[in-house]
Amino acid sequence: MCNGNIPAPESHIQTPIGTAITAAPALKTISKTELASHNTPRSAWCSVHSQVLDITAFSKTHPGGDTILLAAGKDATVLFETYHPRGVPQSLVKKLQIGVMEKGAFQDSFYSWDSEFYKVLKKRVVNRLEERGLSRRGSVEIWIKGILFLVGFWFSLYKMYVTPTLPTAAAWSLSMGIFAAMIGTCIQHDGNHGAFAKSNLINKLAGWTLDMIGASAFTWEVQHMLGHHPYTNVLDGEEEAKKEKGIDCPLEEKDQESDPDVFSSFPLVRMHPYHEPQWFHAYQHLYAPILFAAMTLAKVFQQDFEVATSQRLYHIDAKCRYGS
């Protein structure tokens, strides 16, 4: 061994007399406005428990793929906590940290990260997966299911085109619609979550099957992964009241802790005990399927285009995807 290349233990290292001991440089204090300006793939910062991280370069090697860029320009604490049940090494956080948020930059969260309940829940989920030998990403079952849905979709589409009679063509059209729904709720959902396979490239291709059936995977990522998953069925009532009065606050002033899936159906559908009940909510189980079917059409023919041009979805900044 080349012992001469091994540094001496710290206890034996002495600082020459007269040499100044340099303290670690103080971290820069960053405002909410400055953080929000770094919201594109070219320059991506995020805040995690008031620590500002530069994730621009790390996005290329992130185990979960470039989905980390969805956090760009935002307080990503809820994403950090909920998408990493096994936790993240503190050494990595320190390596990416470039500053700290100014005091009071973000309002109090709907969640409490000091809760023992959530810590125990995450631990039990991880233990359960390990007990059953299940992987968090990819499996034979997922691949078989995905292949069956893709074959069913394209075969139904082909038969719809070549069938000479209208009733039979309509039946194949219905079949294609069912398979398209399965692709949307399974293949693209798992792919955009980084769970369809262990390969980031295959996950990306699986996610793009949403574009194949007519919608935008980029918009879905913003709506589902930045809104619906972190804040399931949570609604900012104050923002909705302002919206009804025609008041549109600047994007950085909007409360991010609101589920777009609820926002778009409010007040016709009540999804949370905190929402004030109305007489028509007693019948929402009857009209909700029609409402959500109409919302799906609106997403394909209206919302995807609006988000791409405005680079925002309701209260959510979408430049992390559409700003590249």
XYZ file of C-alpha atoms in Angstrom, residues 131-241:
111
model
C -42.034 -8.480 3.412
C -43.817 -9.226 0.142
C -40.687 -8.782 -1.940
C -42.297 -6.067 -4.053
C -40.268 -3.500 -5.946
C -41.261 0.153 -5.973
C -40.431 0.310 -9.672
C -41.490 -2.165 -12.330
C -42.652 -5.779 -12.140
C -43.659 -8.614 -14.447
C -47.327 -7.957 -13.678
C -47.057 -4.290 -14.698
C -45.372 -5.201 -17.990
C -47.908 -7.905 -18.893
C -50.770 -5.552 -18.086
C -49.179 -2.766 -20.126
C -48.660 -4.957 -23.197
C -52.248 -6.229 -23.085
C -53.656 -2.694 -22.874
C -51.495 -1.398 -25.737
C -52.353 -4.346 -28.005
C -56.041 -3.989 -27.141
C -55.997 -0.241 -27.889
C -54.298 -0.488 -31.282
C -56.253 -3.565 -32.370
C -59.550 -1.859 -31.453
C -58.489 1.289 -33.308
C -57.580 -0.752 -36.396
C -60.873 -2.682 -36.345
C -62.819 0.559 -35.877
C -61.309 1.917 -39.111
C -61.661 -1.192 -41.290
C -65.097 -2.407 -40.117
C -67.688 -1.554 -42.846
C -70.818 -1.386 -40.641
C -71.525 1.477 -38.246
C -72.810 -0.577 -35.257
C -69.754 -2.846 -35.307
C -67.405 0.120 -35.744
C -69.115 1.829 -32.795
C -68.555 -1.275 -30.679
C -64.849 -1.288 -31.556
C -64.758 2.436 -30.777
C -66.168 1.697 -27.328
C -63.552 -1.016 -26.871
C -60.809 1.432 -27.854
C -62.119 3.940 -25.317
C -61.985 1.388 -22.526
C -58.407 0.437 -23.365
C -57.493 4.132 -23.626
C -58.867 4.667 -20.115
C -56.794 1.744 -18.848
C -53.677 3.197 -20.491
C -54.397 6.539 -18.833
C -54.955 5.123 -15.368
C -52.223 2.485 -15.494
C -49.400 2.759 -18.046
C -48.973 6.523 -18.267
C -49.793 6.965 -14.573
C -47.080 4.528 -13.495
C -44.631 5.835 -16.091
C -44.954 9.484 -15.116
C -44.594 8.475 -11.475
C -41.347 6.689 -12.367
C -42.819 3.354 -11.279
C -43.454 1.498 -14.568
C -39.842 0.343 -14.846
C -36.422 0.800 -13.290
C -35.238 2.538 -16.471
C -35.906 6.287 -16.608
C -36.137 6.103 -20.411
C -38.825 3.398 -20.332
C -40.715 5.332 -17.669
C -40.636 8.405 -19.898
C -41.924 6.411 -22.902
C -44.674 4.898 -20.737
C -45.633 8.381 -19.573
C -45.914 9.599 -23.156
C -48.648 7.055 -23.864
C -50.949 9.746 -22.459
C -50.033 11.881 -25.488
C -50.754 8.823 -27.629
C -54.366 8.741 -26.426
C -54.847 12.495 -26.888
C -53.815 14.375 -23.718
C -50.589 15.996 -22.502
C -48.254 14.139 -20.151
C -46.597 17.452 -19.202
C -49.886 18.965 -18.031
C -50.827 15.760 -16.244
C -47.533 15.787 -14.319
C -48.169 19.340 -13.143
C -51.787 18.688 -12.157
C -51.389 15.230 -10.671
C -47.930 15.241 -9.104
C -47.759 18.850 -7.909
C -51.398 19.234 -6.967
C -53.438 16.082 -6.546
C -50.957 13.765 -4.837
C -49.477 16.180 -2.280
C -52.819 17.814 -1.412
C -55.463 15.189 -2.120
C -58.961 16.702 -1.808
C -57.603 19.842 -0.102
C -59.155 23.090 -1.368
C -58.187 26.694 -0.708
C -61.604 28.228 -0.073
C -60.263 31.800 0.003
C -58.782 31.476 -3.473
C -62.059 30.083 -4.821
C -63.981 32.991 -3.261
